[in-house]
Structure formats: C-alpha cells, structure tokens
Amino acid sequence: MKKLLFILLSSAAFVSIAQNADTSHWNFKGLTSLNFTQVYLNNWAAGGQNSVAMNSLLNINANYAKDKHIWENRLDLAYGLVSQGGQDFQKTDDRIDLLSKYGREAFGSKHWFFSALLNFKSQFAEGYNLPDDSTVISEFMAPGYVMASVGFDYKKNENLSIYISPLTSKFTFVNNQILADAGAFGVEEAVYDAMGNKTKDGENLRAEFGGSVNILWTQDIVENVTFSSRLELFSNYLDNPDHIDVFLEGILAMKVNDFLSANITANVIYDHDIDILERDSKGNPKLDEEGNQIVGPRTQLKEVFSLGIQYTFGNAK
C-alpha cells in the first residue's frame, strides 16, 4: 500500500513542479492511473473466491529542446497488489525505470544526433518464490540495472527513435547477499570448501561491456487508441556476444474519456545470465532424468490488462 501511495504522491509533486517551472524550452507530459477490482461471493453456486486487486502507474516525460541540443527524460513507476480467497496481498506488478538521453545534432542533419544514454531499472518490493511465500528471490537493487552508453540516435519524427550504441556498459547489482551467494542474476556465486563452509562471498556486482540498440515507436491506431513499443537489445562483447539480452514492451492504450482508460501491457524479457526454475502447470519444479531440478535461461512473459481512473498532465501538445 505504501508503494501505491508513493506513486500517487509523486504524481501530485510533478504536477506542482510542472505548473511552476520555466517551460520555454521544456516539454512536460505525465500520466497517472489507479485501477481497483473487487469480487465478493456468498453462497455462489458456480464457485469462486473473493478477491481484491489494485494497480497504480506513473509515467513522466520531461524533454528539453533548444538549438541543436535535445535532452529526453522518462520515469516509469508501477506497482500492483492482489489478494485472493482472503490470503495476504501479493504483488502483480513492480517496476522502477528511469531513462535519460542527451543528444546533439550530427552530420548536419535534424534527424541524426550524437547521443549519450543512462538507464536505471529496479523494483520496489520483495518478490517470492510462490507458492513458497518465505523465500525471497528479488527485492530493491536485487537486481538493479544501470546501463550507460554513447552512440547515435536517429529520430525520424516524434513517433520513432532508433538509438545505436557500439559502446555500452551494463552493471547488474545484487544487494542481497543470500541471492549474491547463489549467483542470482548472473553475478559470481560464493565459493565453498569441501566441508560446505563459505570461503568467499558471492559478488554483488556484475559488469559487462558491449553494444546496444534501443528503439522507441508510437503510433495512433484510431482515435483515442494508441500503440507504443520499446525494444532494447544488448550484446556483451567479452562473454558470449551471440547471447543477446532482449527487453520488449508493448502498450495498447485506449482512452474512454478524460478520466477513464483501458490499457494492455505486454513484456518479453530474455537474459542468458538469469537462471529460472522450470515448473509444471501445478507450480511444482520439473526434474530431469537424474532427479535434478531443471534450471536455466528462459523467455519471461508478462501481460497486464487494466481499466480504471487515469489523469494526464503537463504542457505537451
């Protein structure tokens, strides 16, 4: 609940700043939404469970443009909870994503820019190895990702940006020693002697150097229906460069009126350094022929549909 409140207060703070700032060269745009679903059943012959679900979202864009210089900033915060059958609340969405990109016109063209990009990603709260709700598998800064790069940005118009960087540094933080010792999220795992005593802690940081591509695309499908997508690719030059990290996000936004909206968000993630336990349809770990749990890189999928209150603000046209 504290995370939901934080996102709403952040929205109010940004509205106040945007209204009082000098916006002669700045373009502000923000969106905040709160969705709530409740199901109550009593003597319901068809069966089912009572449930309560809440989801909050804050998206802020603050872009600067003057002469040959552009500076684009974006903050995405999301947090969702669900309680089913009277059980404790469990999170359904949890995201912190901050991106800042500076560019200067290049090659005498208004479409090409010499650019530098900084991106930070993490989450608010702990995640658990459900149905086991006592084993933590993630938390704030476990993992945390920081990507810094320089390259070229091609901007055909406001709807399309293609950023290509041959020089990209990617840092993965795991500030939970238990997870670090296990080698979670690709960091170097702990070392143990023959008696099982730890002789060296697992690393809390993994540094990679390679190349990256970042593509942003937005398109109005019909009136009040917009599709936007974001594709990020990264290859580590120093370790298996053929293993490409992939982050793909697609958002279909449908505006009902000034305050009501519906959104469908889909995410696809693949990172060869992240091992995921394979489970069957009942949530039980799958075993190989020798009785060992099947663990390895997997394609991660997430889809969220939300319908609720939405408010946009800022001075963007």
Coordinates of N, CA, C and O in Angstrom, one line a residue, residues 67-163:
D67 N 18.0 24.9 -29.9 CA 19.0 24.9 -31.0 C 19.3 23.5 -31.5 O 18.4 22.8 -31.9
K68 N 20.6 23.1 -31.3 CA 21.0 21.7 -31.8 C 20.9 20.7 -30.6 O 21.4 19.5 -30.8
H69 N 20.4 21.0 -29.5 CA 20.5 20.1 -28.3 C 19.1 19.6 -27.9 O 18.1 20.3 -28.0
I70 N 19.1 18.3 -27.6 CA 17.9 17.7 -27.0 C 18.3 16.9 -25.8 O 19.4 16.4 -25.7
W71 N 17.4 16.9 -24.8 CA 17.6 16.1 -23.6 C 16.2 15.5 -23.2 O 15.3 16.2 -22.9
E72 N 16.2 14.2 -23.3 CA 14.9 13.5 -23.1 C 15.0 12.7 -21.8 O 16.0 12.0 -21.5
N73 N 14.0 12.8 -20.9 CA 13.9 12.1 -19.6 C 12.6 11.4 -19.5 O 11.5 12.0 -19.8
R74 N 12.6 10.2 -19.0 CA 11.4 9.4 -18.8 C 11.5 8.6 -17.5 O 12.5 8.0 -17.2
L75 N 10.4 8.7 -16.7 CA 10.3 7.9 -15.5 C 9.0 7.1 -15.5 O 7.9 7.6 -15.7
D76 N 9.2 5.7 -15.3 CA 8.0 4.8 -15.2 C 8.0 4.2 -13.9 O 9.0 3.5 -13.5
L77 N 6.9 4.3 -13.1 CA 6.8 3.6 -11.9 C 5.5 2.8 -11.9 O 4.5 3.3 -12.4
A78 N 5.5 1.6 -11.4 CA 4.3 0.8 -11.4 C 4.3 -0.2 -10.2 O 5.4 -0.7 -9.9
Y79 N 3.1 -0.4 -9.6 CA 3.0 -1.3 -8.5 C 1.6 -1.8 -8.4 O 0.7 -1.0 -8.5
G80 N 1.5 -3.1 -8.3 CA 0.2 -3.7 -8.2 C 0.1 -4.8 -7.1 O 1.1 -5.5 -6.8
L81 N -1.1 -5.0 -6.6 CA -1.3 -6.0 -5.5 C -2.6 -6.7 -5.8 O -3.5 -6.2 -6.4
V82 N -2.6 -8.0 -5.3 CA -3.8 -8.8 -5.4 C -3.9 -9.7 -4.1 O -2.9 -10.2 -3.6
S83 N -5.2 -9.8 -3.6 CA -5.5 -10.7 -2.5 C -6.6 -11.6 -3.0 O -7.7 -11.1 -3.4
Q84 N -6.5 -12.9 -2.9 CA -7.5 -13.8 -3.4 C -7.8 -14.8 -2.3 O -6.9 -15.4 -1.7
G85 N -9.1 -15.0 -2.1 CA -9.5 -16.0 -1.1 C -9.1 -15.7 0.3 O -8.9 -16.6 1.2
G86 N -9.0 -14.4 0.6 CA -8.6 -14.0 2.0 C -7.2 -14.1 2.3 O -6.8 -13.9 3.5
Q87 N -6.3 -14.4 1.4 CA -4.9 -14.6 1.6 C -4.2 -13.2 1.6 O -4.8 -12.2 1.3
D88 N -3.0 -13.2 2.1 CA -2.2 -11.9 2.1 C -2.1 -11.4 0.7 O -2.1 -12.1 -0.3
F89 N -1.9 -10.1 0.7 CA -1.6 -9.4 -0.6 C -0.3 -9.9 -1.2 O 0.7 -10.0 -0.5
Q90 N -0.3 -10.1 -2.5 CA 0.9 -10.4 -3.3 C 1.0 -9.5 -4.4 O 0.0 -9.0 -5.0
K91 N 2.2 -9.1 -4.8 CA 2.4 -8.1 -5.9 C 2.2 -8.8 -7.2 O 2.5 -9.9 -7.5
T92 N 1.6 -8.0 -8.1 CA 1.4 -8.4 -9.5 C 2.2 -7.6 -10.5 O 2.4 -8.0 -11.6
D93 N 2.6 -6.4 -10.1 CA 3.4 -5.6 -10.9 C 4.3 -4.8 -10.0 O 4.0 -4.4 -8.9
D94 N 5.6 -4.5 -10.5 CA 6.6 -3.8 -9.6 C 7.7 -3.3 -10.5 O 8.5 -4.1 -11.0
R95 N 7.7 -2.0 -10.8 CA 8.7 -1.5 -11.7 C 9.2 -0.1 -11.4 O 8.4 0.7 -11.1
I96 N 10.5 0.1 -11.5 CA 11.1 1.4 -11.5 C 12.0 1.5 -12.7 O 12.9 0.6 -12.9
D97 N 11.8 2.4 -13.5 CA 12.5 2.5 -14.8 C 12.7 4.0 -15.1 O 11.8 4.8 -15.4
L98 N 14.0 4.4 -15.0 CA 14.4 5.8 -15.2 C 15.4 5.9 -16.4 O 16.4 5.2 -16.4
L99 N 15.1 6.7 -17.4 CA 15.9 6.8 -18.6 C 16.2 8.3 -18.9 O 15.3 9.1 -18.8
S100 N 17.4 8.6 -19.1 CA 17.8 10.0 -19.5 C 18.7 9.9 -20.7 O 19.7 9.1 -20.7
K101 N 18.4 10.7 -21.8 CA 19.2 10.6 -23.0 C 19.5 12.1 -23.5 O 18.5 12.8 -23.7
Y102 N 20.7 12.4 -23.8 CA 21.1 13.7 -24.3 C 21.6 13.5 -25.7 O 22.3 12.5 -26.0
G103 N 21.3 14.5 -26.6 CA 21.7 14.4 -28.0 C 22.1 15.8 -28.5 O 21.5 16.8 -28.1
R104 N 23.0 15.8 -29.5 CA 23.4 17.0 -30.2 C 23.4 16.6 -31.7 O 23.8 15.6 -32.1
E105 N 22.8 17.5 -32.5 CA 22.7 17.3 -33.9 C 24.0 16.9 -34.5 O 25.1 17.4 -34.2
A106 N 24.0 15.9 -35.4 CA 25.2 15.4 -36.1 C 25.0 15.3 -37.6 O 23.9 15.2 -38.1
F107 N 26.1 15.4 -38.3 CA 26.2 15.2 -39.7 C 25.3 16.3 -40.4 O 24.9 16.1 -41.6
G108 N 25.1 17.4 -39.8 CA 24.3 18.5 -40.4 C 22.9 18.1 -40.7 O 22.2 18.7 -41.5
S109 N 22.4 17.1 -39.9 CA 21.0 16.6 -40.2 C 20.2 16.8 -38.9 O 20.7 16.7 -37.8
K110 N 18.9 17.1 -39.1 CA 18.0 17.3 -38.0 C 17.4 16.0 -37.5 O 16.6 15.9 -36.6
H111 N 17.8 14.9 -38.2 CA 17.4 13.5 -37.8 C 18.4 12.7 -37.1 O 18.1 11.7 -36.4
W112 N 19.7 13.1 -37.1 CA 20.8 12.3 -36.5 C 21.4 13.1 -35.4 O 21.6 14.3 -35.5
F113 N 21.7 12.4 -34.3 CA 22.3 13.1 -33.1 C 23.4 12.2 -32.5 O 23.3 11.0 -32.5
F114 N 24.5 12.9 -32.1 CA 25.4 12.3 -31.2 C 24.8 12.2 -29.8 O 24.3 13.2 -29.3
S115 N 24.7 11.0 -29.2 CA 23.9 10.9 -28.0 C 24.6 10.1 -26.9 O 25.5 9.3 -27.2
A116 N 24.2 10.3 -25.7 CA 24.6 9.6 -24.5 C 23.4 9.2 -23.7 O 22.4 10.0 -23.6
L117 N 23.3 8.0 -23.2 CA 22.1 7.4 -22.6 C 22.5 6.8 -21.2 O 23.5 6.2 -21.1
L118 N 21.6 7.1 -20.2 CA 21.7 6.5 -18.9 C 20.4 5.9 -18.5 O 19.4 6.6 -18.6
N119 N 20.4 4.6 -18.1 CA 19.1 3.9 -17.8 C 19.3 3.2 -16.5 O 20.3 2.5 -16.3
F120 N 18.3 3.3 -15.6 CA 18.3 2.6 -14.3 C 17.0 1.8 -14.2 O 15.9 2.4 -14.4
K121 N 17.1 0.6 -13.8 CA 15.9 -0.3 -13.6 C 16.0 -1.0 -12.3 O 17.1 -1.5 -11.9
S122 N 14.9 -1.1 -11.6 CA 14.9 -2.0 -10.4 C 13.4 -2.2 -10.0 O 12.5 -2.0 -10.9
Q123 N 13.1 -2.5 -8.7 CA 11.8 -2.7 -8.3 C 11.6 -2.2 -6.8 O 12.6 -1.9 -6.2
F124 N 10.4 -2.0 -6.4 CA 10.1 -1.5 -5.0 C 10.3 -2.6 -3.9 O 10.9 -2.3 -2.9
A125 N 9.7 -3.7 -4.1 CA 9.4 -4.6 -3.0 C 10.0 -6.0 -3.3 O 10.5 -6.3 -4.4
E126 N 10.0 -6.8 -2.2 CA 10.5 -8.2 -2.3 C 9.6 -9.0 -3.2 O 8.4 -8.9 -3.2
G127 N 10.2 -10.0 -3.9 CA 9.4 -11.0 -4.7 C 9.7 -12.3 -4.1 O 10.8 -12.6 -3.6
Y128 N 8.7 -13.2 -4.2 CA 8.9 -14.5 -3.5 C 8.7 -15.7 -4.5 O 8.1 -15.5 -5.6
N129 N 9.3 -16.8 -4.1 CA 9.3 -18.0 -5.0 C 7.9 -18.7 -4.8 O 7.9 -19.8 -4.3
L130 N 6.8 -18.1 -5.2 CA 5.5 -18.6 -4.9 C 5.3 -20.0 -5.6 O 5.9 -20.2 -6.7
P131 N 4.6 -20.9 -4.9 CA 3.7 -20.7 -3.7 C 4.5 -20.6 -2.4 O 3.9 -20.4 -1.4
D132 N 5.8 -20.7 -2.4 CA 6.6 -20.5 -1.2 C 6.7 -19.0 -1.0 O 7.4 -18.3 -1.7
D133 N 6.0 -18.5 0.0 CA 6.0 -17.1 0.3 C 7.0 -16.6 1.4 O 6.9 -15.6 2.0
S134 N 8.0 -17.5 1.6 CA 9.0 -17.2 2.6 C 10.4 -17.0 2.0 O 11.3 -16.5 2.6
T135 N 10.6 -17.5 0.8 CA 11.9 -17.4 0.1 C 11.9 -16.2 -0.8 O 11.2 -16.2 -1.8
V136 N 12.8 -15.3 -0.5 CA 12.9 -14.1 -1.3 C 13.8 -14.4 -2.5 O 14.9 -14.9 -2.4
I137 N 13.3 -14.0 -3.7 CA 14.1 -14.2 -4.9 C 14.4 -12.9 -5.6 O 15.2 -12.9 -6.6
S138 N 13.9 -11.8 -5.1 CA 14.3 -10.4 -5.6 C 13.8 -9.4 -4.6 O 12.9 -9.6 -3.8
E139 N 14.4 -8.2 -4.7 CA 14.0 -7.0 -3.9 C 14.6 -5.8 -4.5 O 15.3 -5.9 -5.6
F140 N 14.5 -4.6 -3.9 CA 15.0 -3.4 -4.4 C 16.6 -3.6 -4.5 O 17.2 -4.0 -3.6
M141 N 17.1 -3.3 -5.7 CA 18.5 -3.4 -6.1 C 19.0 -4.8 -6.0 O 20.2 -5.1 -5.9
A142 N 18.1 -5.8 -6.1 CA 18.5 -7.2 -6.2 C 17.4 -7.9 -7.1 O 16.5 -8.5 -6.6
P143 N 17.4 -7.6 -8.4 CA 18.5 -6.9 -9.1 C 18.2 -5.4 -9.3 O 17.1 -5.0 -9.2
G144 N 19.3 -4.7 -9.5 CA 19.2 -3.3 -10.0 C 20.1 -3.2 -11.2 O 21.2 -3.8 -11.3
Y145 N 19.7 -2.6 -12.3 CA 20.4 -2.5 -13.5 C 20.8 -1.0 -13.8 O 19.9 -0.2 -13.8
V146 N 22.0 -0.8 -14.2 CA 22.4 0.6 -14.7 C 23.1 0.4 -16.0 O 24.1 -0.4 -16.1
M147 N 22.6 1.1 -17.0 CA 23.2 1.0 -18.4 C 23.6 2.4 -18.8 O 22.8 3.3 -18.8
A148 N 24.9 2.5 -19.2 CA 25.4 3.8 -19.7 C 26.1 3.6 -21.0 O 26.8 2.6 -21.2
S149 N 25.7 4.5 -22.0 CA 26.2 4.3 -23.3 C 26.4 5.6 -24.1 O 25.8 6.6 -23.7
V150 N 27.1 5.5 -25.2 CA 27.3 6.6 -26.1 C 27.1 6.1 -27.5 O 27.5 4.9 -27.8
G151 N 26.5 6.9 -28.4 CA 26.3 6.4 -29.7 C 25.5 7.4 -30.6 O 25.7 8.6 -30.4
F152 N 24.7 6.9 -31.5 CA 24.0 7.7 -32.5 C 22.5 7.5 -32.3 O 22.1 6.3 -32.2
D153 N 21.7 8.6 -32.4 CA 20.3 8.5 -32.3 C 19.7 9.0 -33.6 O 19.9 10.1 -34.0
Y154 N 18.8 8.2 -34.2 CA 18.1 8.6 -35.4 C 16.6 8.8 -35.0 O 16.0 7.9 -34.5
K155 N 16.2 10.1 -35.2 CA 14.8 10.4 -34.9 C 14.1 10.9 -36.2 O 14.3 12.1 -36.6
K156 N 13.3 10.0 -36.8 CA 12.6 10.4 -38.0 C 11.6 11.4 -37.7 O 11.4 12.4 -38.4
N157 N 10.9 11.3 -36.6 CA 9.8 12.2 -36.1 C 9.6 11.9 -34.6 O 10.4 11.2 -34.0
E158 N 8.6 12.5 -34.1 CA 8.3 12.3 -32.6 C 7.9 10.9 -32.3 O 7.9 10.5 -31.2
N159 N 7.5 10.1 -33.3 CA 7.0 8.8 -33.1 C 8.0 7.7 -33.2 O 7.7 6.6 -32.8
L160 N 9.2 8.0 -33.7 CA 10.2 6.9 -33.9 C 11.6 7.4 -33.5 O 12.0 8.5 -33.9
S161 N 12.3 6.6 -32.7 CA 13.6 6.9 -32.3 C 14.4 5.6 -32.3 O 14.0 4.6 -31.8
I162 N 15.6 5.6 -33.0 CA 16.4 4.4 -33.1 C 17.8 4.8 -32.6 O 18.5 5.6 -33.2
Y163 N 18.2 4.3 -31.4 CA 19.4 4.6 -30.8 C 20.4 3.4 -30.9 O 20.0 2.3 -30.5

